[in-house]
mmCIF file of C-alpha atoms and ligand atoms in Angstrom:
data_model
loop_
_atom_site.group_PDB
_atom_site.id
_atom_site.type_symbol
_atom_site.label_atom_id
_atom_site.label_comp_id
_atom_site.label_asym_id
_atom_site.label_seq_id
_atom_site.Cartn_x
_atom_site.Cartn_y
_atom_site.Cartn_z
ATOM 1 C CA UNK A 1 5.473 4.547 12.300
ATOM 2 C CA UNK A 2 5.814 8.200 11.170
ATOM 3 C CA UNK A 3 2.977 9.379 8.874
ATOM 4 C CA UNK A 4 4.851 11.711 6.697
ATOM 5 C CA UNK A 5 1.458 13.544 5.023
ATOM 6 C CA UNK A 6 -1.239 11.295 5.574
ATOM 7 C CA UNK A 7 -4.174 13.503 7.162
ATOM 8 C CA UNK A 8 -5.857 15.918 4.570
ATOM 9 C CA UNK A 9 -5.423 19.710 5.377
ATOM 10 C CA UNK A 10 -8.354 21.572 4.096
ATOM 11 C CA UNK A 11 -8.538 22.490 0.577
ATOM 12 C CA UNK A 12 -5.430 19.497 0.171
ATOM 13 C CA UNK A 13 -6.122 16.812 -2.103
ATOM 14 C CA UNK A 14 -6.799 13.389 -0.734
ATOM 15 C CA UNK A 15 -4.559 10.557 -2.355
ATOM 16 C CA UNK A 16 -7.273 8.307 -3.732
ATOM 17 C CA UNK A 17 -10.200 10.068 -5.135
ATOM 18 C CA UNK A 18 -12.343 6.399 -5.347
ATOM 19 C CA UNK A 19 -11.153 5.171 -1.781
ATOM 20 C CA UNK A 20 -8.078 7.361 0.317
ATOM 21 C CA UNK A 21 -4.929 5.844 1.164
ATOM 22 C CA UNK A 22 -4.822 5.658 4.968
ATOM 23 C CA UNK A 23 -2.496 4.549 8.006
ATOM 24 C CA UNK A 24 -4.822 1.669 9.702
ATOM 25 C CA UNK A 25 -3.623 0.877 13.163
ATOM 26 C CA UNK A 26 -3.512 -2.987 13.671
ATOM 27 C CA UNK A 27 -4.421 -4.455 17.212
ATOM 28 C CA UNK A 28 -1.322 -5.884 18.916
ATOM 29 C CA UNK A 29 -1.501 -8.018 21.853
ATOM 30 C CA UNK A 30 1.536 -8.110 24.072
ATOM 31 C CA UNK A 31 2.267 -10.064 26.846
ATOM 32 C CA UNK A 32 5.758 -11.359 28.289
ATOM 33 C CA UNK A 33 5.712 -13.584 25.141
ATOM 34 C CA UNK A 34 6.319 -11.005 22.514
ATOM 35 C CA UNK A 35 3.705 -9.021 20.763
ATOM 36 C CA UNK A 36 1.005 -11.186 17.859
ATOM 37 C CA UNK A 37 -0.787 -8.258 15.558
ATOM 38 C CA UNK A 38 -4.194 -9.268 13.864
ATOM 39 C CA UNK A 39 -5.265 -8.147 10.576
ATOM 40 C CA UNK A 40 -9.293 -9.242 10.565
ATOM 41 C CA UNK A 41 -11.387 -9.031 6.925
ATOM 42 C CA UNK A 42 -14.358 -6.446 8.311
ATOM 43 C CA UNK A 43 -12.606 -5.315 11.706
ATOM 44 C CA UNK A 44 -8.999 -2.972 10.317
ATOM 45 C CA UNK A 45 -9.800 -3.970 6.629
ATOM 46 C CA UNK A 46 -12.793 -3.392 4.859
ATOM 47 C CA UNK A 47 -12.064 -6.292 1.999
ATOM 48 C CA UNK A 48 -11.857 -9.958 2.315
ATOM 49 C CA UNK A 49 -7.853 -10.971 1.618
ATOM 50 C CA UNK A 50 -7.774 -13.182 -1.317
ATOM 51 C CA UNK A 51 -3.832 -13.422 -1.411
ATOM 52 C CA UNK A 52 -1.094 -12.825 0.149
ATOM 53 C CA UNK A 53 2.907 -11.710 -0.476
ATOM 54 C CA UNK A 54 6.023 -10.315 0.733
ATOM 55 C CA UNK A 55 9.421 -8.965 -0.278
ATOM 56 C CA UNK A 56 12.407 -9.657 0.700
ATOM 57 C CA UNK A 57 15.920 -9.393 0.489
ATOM 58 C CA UNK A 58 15.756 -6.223 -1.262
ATOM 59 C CA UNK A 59 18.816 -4.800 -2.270
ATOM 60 C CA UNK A 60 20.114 -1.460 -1.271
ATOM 61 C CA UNK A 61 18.866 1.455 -3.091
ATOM 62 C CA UNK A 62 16.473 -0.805 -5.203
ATOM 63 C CA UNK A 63 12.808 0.595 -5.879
ATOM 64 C CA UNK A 64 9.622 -1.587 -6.585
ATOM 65 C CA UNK A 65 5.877 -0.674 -7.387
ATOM 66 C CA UNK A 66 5.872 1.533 -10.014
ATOM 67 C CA UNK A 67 2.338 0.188 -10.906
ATOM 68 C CA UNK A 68 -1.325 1.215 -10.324
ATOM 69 C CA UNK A 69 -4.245 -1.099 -9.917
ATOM 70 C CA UNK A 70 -7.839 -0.620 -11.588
ATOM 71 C CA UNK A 71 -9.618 -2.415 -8.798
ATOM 72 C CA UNK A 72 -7.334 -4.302 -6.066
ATOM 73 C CA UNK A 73 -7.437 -2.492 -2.600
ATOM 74 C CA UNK A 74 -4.535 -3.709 -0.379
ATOM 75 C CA UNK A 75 -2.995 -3.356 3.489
ATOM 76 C CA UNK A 76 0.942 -3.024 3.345
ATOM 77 C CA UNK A 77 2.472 -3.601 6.335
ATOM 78 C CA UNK A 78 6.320 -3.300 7.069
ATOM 79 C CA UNK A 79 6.528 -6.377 9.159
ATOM 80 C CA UNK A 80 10.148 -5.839 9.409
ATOM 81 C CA UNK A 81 12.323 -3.030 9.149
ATOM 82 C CA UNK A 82 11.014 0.112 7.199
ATOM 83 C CA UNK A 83 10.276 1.774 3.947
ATOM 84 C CA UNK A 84 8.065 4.114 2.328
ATOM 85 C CA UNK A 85 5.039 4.669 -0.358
ATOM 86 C CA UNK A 86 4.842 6.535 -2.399
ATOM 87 C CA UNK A 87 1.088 6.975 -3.583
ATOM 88 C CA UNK A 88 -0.352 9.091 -6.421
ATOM 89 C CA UNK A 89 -4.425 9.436 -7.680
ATOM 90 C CA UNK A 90 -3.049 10.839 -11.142
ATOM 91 C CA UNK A 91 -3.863 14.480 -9.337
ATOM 92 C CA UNK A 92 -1.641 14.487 -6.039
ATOM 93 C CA UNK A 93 1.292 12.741 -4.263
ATOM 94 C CA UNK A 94 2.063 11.555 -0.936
ATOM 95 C CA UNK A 95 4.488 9.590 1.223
ATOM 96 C CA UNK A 96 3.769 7.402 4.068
ATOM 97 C CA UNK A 97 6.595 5.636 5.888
ATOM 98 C CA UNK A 98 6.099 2.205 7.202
ATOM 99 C CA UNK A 99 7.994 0.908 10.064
ATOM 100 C CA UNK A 100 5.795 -0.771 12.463
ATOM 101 C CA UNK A 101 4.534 -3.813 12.194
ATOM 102 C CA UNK A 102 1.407 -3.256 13.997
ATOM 103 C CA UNK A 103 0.610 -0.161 11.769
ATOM 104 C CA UNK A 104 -0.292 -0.747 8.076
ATOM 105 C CA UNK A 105 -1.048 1.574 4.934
ATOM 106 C CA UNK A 106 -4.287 0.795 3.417
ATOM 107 C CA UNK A 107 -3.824 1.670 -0.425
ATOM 108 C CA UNK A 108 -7.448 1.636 -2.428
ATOM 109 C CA UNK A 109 -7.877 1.478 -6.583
ATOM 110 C CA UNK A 110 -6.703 3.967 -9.094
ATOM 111 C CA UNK A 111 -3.936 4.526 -6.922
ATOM 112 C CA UNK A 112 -0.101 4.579 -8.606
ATOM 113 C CA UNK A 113 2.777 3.465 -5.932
ATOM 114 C CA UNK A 114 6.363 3.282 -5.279
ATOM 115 C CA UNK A 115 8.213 1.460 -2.668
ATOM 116 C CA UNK A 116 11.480 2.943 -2.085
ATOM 117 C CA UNK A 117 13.972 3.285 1.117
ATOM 118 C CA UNK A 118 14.006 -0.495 2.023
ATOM 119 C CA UNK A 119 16.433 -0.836 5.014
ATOM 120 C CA UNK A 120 18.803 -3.640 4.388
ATOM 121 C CA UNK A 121 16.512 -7.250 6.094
ATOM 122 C CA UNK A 122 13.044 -5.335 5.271
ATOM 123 C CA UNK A 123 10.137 -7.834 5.134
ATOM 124 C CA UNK A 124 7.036 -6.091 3.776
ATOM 125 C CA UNK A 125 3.563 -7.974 3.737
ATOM 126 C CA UNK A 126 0.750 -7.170 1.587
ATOM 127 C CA UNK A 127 -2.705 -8.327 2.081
ATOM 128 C CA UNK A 128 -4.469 -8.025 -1.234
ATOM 129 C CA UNK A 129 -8.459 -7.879 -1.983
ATOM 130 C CA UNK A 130 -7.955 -9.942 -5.477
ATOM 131 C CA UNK A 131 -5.960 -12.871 -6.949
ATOM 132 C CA UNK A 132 -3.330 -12.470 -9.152
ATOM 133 C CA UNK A 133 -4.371 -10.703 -12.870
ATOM 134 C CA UNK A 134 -1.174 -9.033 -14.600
ATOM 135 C CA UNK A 135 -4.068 -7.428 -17.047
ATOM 136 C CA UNK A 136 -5.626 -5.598 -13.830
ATOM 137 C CA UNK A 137 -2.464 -3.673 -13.441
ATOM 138 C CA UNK A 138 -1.441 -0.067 -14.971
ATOM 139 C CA UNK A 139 2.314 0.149 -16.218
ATOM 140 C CA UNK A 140 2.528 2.929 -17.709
ATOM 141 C CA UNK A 141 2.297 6.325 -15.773
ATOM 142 C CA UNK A 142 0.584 8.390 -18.765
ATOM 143 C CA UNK A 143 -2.358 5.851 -18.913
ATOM 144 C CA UNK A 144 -2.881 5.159 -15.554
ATOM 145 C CA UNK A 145 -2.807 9.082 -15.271
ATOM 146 C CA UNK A 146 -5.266 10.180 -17.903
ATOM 147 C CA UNK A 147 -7.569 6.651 -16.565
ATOM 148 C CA UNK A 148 -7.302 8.247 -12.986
ATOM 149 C CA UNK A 149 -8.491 11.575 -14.125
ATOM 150 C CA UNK A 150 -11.250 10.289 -15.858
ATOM 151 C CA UNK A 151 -13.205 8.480 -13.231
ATOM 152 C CA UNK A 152 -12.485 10.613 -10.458
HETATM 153 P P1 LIG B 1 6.086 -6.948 -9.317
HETATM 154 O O1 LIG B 1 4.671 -6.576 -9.623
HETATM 155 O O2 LIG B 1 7.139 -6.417 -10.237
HETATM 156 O O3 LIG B 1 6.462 -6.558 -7.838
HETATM 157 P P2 LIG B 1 6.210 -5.164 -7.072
HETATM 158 O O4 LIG B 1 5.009 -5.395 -6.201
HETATM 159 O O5 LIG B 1 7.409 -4.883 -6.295
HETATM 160 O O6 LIG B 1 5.914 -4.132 -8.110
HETATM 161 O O7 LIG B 1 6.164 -8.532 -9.275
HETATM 162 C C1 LIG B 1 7.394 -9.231 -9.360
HETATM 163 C C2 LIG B 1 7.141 -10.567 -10.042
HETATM 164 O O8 LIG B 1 6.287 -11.383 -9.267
HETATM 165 C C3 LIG B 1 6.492 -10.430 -11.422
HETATM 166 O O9 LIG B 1 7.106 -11.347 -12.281
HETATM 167 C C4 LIG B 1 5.059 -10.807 -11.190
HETATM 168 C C5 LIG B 1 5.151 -11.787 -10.048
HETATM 169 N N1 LIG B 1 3.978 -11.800 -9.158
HETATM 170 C C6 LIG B 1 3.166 -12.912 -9.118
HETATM 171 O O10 LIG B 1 3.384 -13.900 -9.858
HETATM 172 N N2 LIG B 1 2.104 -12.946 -8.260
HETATM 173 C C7 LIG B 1 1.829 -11.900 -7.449
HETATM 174 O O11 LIG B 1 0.855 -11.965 -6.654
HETATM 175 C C8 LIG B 1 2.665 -10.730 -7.517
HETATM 176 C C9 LIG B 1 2.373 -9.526 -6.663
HETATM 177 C C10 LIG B 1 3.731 -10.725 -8.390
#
């Protein structure tokens, strides 16, 4: 996986003033078999995974996200194919590209996100710190903006 602009350059914002986005490298054990990566609550992520999704069959050119969460921290992992995040704290904006699937993109609270650049048969996994709440989510960019200004 190519980070695009994950690691901080002095005097650079971080993305995610409460918790910073990240690349997490998974462990992958390979033998003549194939390879089998592990994603472990307390060993790559620092949250215990209450639920679990992917997307699929995304069509070409289509984008998804376009959300922020108030509290859900989550590991996205391009088990398949690629794409990319794009991640905003209200204050700065980065991309990551994910196209490993033994490298993930750990994405904290108060953090606004795009998916975009699916390549066509893309699988992406999320492993998510909370169970479904539609009224934990931010829709709209202005609010989750002036929210993520205020407590950071
Ligand atoms: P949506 O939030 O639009 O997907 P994305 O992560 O790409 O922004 O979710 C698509 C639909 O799936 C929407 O109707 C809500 C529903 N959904 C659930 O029911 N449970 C879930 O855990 C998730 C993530 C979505």
């Amino acid at each position: 996986m190519t980070e695009v602009v994950s690691t901080p350059v002095d005097g650079e914002p971080v993305v995610g003033r409460i918790s910073p986005c990240r690349m997490v490298e998974l462990t992958e054990h390979r033998d003549p078999r194939g390879s089998l990566t592990v994603v472990e609550s307390g060993k790559e992520i620092d949250f215990v995974v209450r639920r679990a999704y992917y997307i699929h069959h995304v069509p070409q050119g289509a984008e998804r996200g376009a959300h922020g969460h108030r509290r859900l921290r989550q590991l996205i992992v391009a088990v398949h194919g690629s794409f990319e995040v794009v991640v905003d704290d209200g204050y700065a904006r980065r991309t990551f590209v994910l196209d490993h699937p033994s490298r993930g993109l750990y994405v904290g609270p108060m953090v606004w996100r795009d998916m975009v650049n699916f390549t066509p048969g893309t699988v992406g996994l999320w492993l998510v710190s909370e169970t479904y709440d539609a009224a934990e989510y931010y829709r709209d960019y202005a609010e989750f903006r002036r929210d993520a200004r205020s407590v950071a």
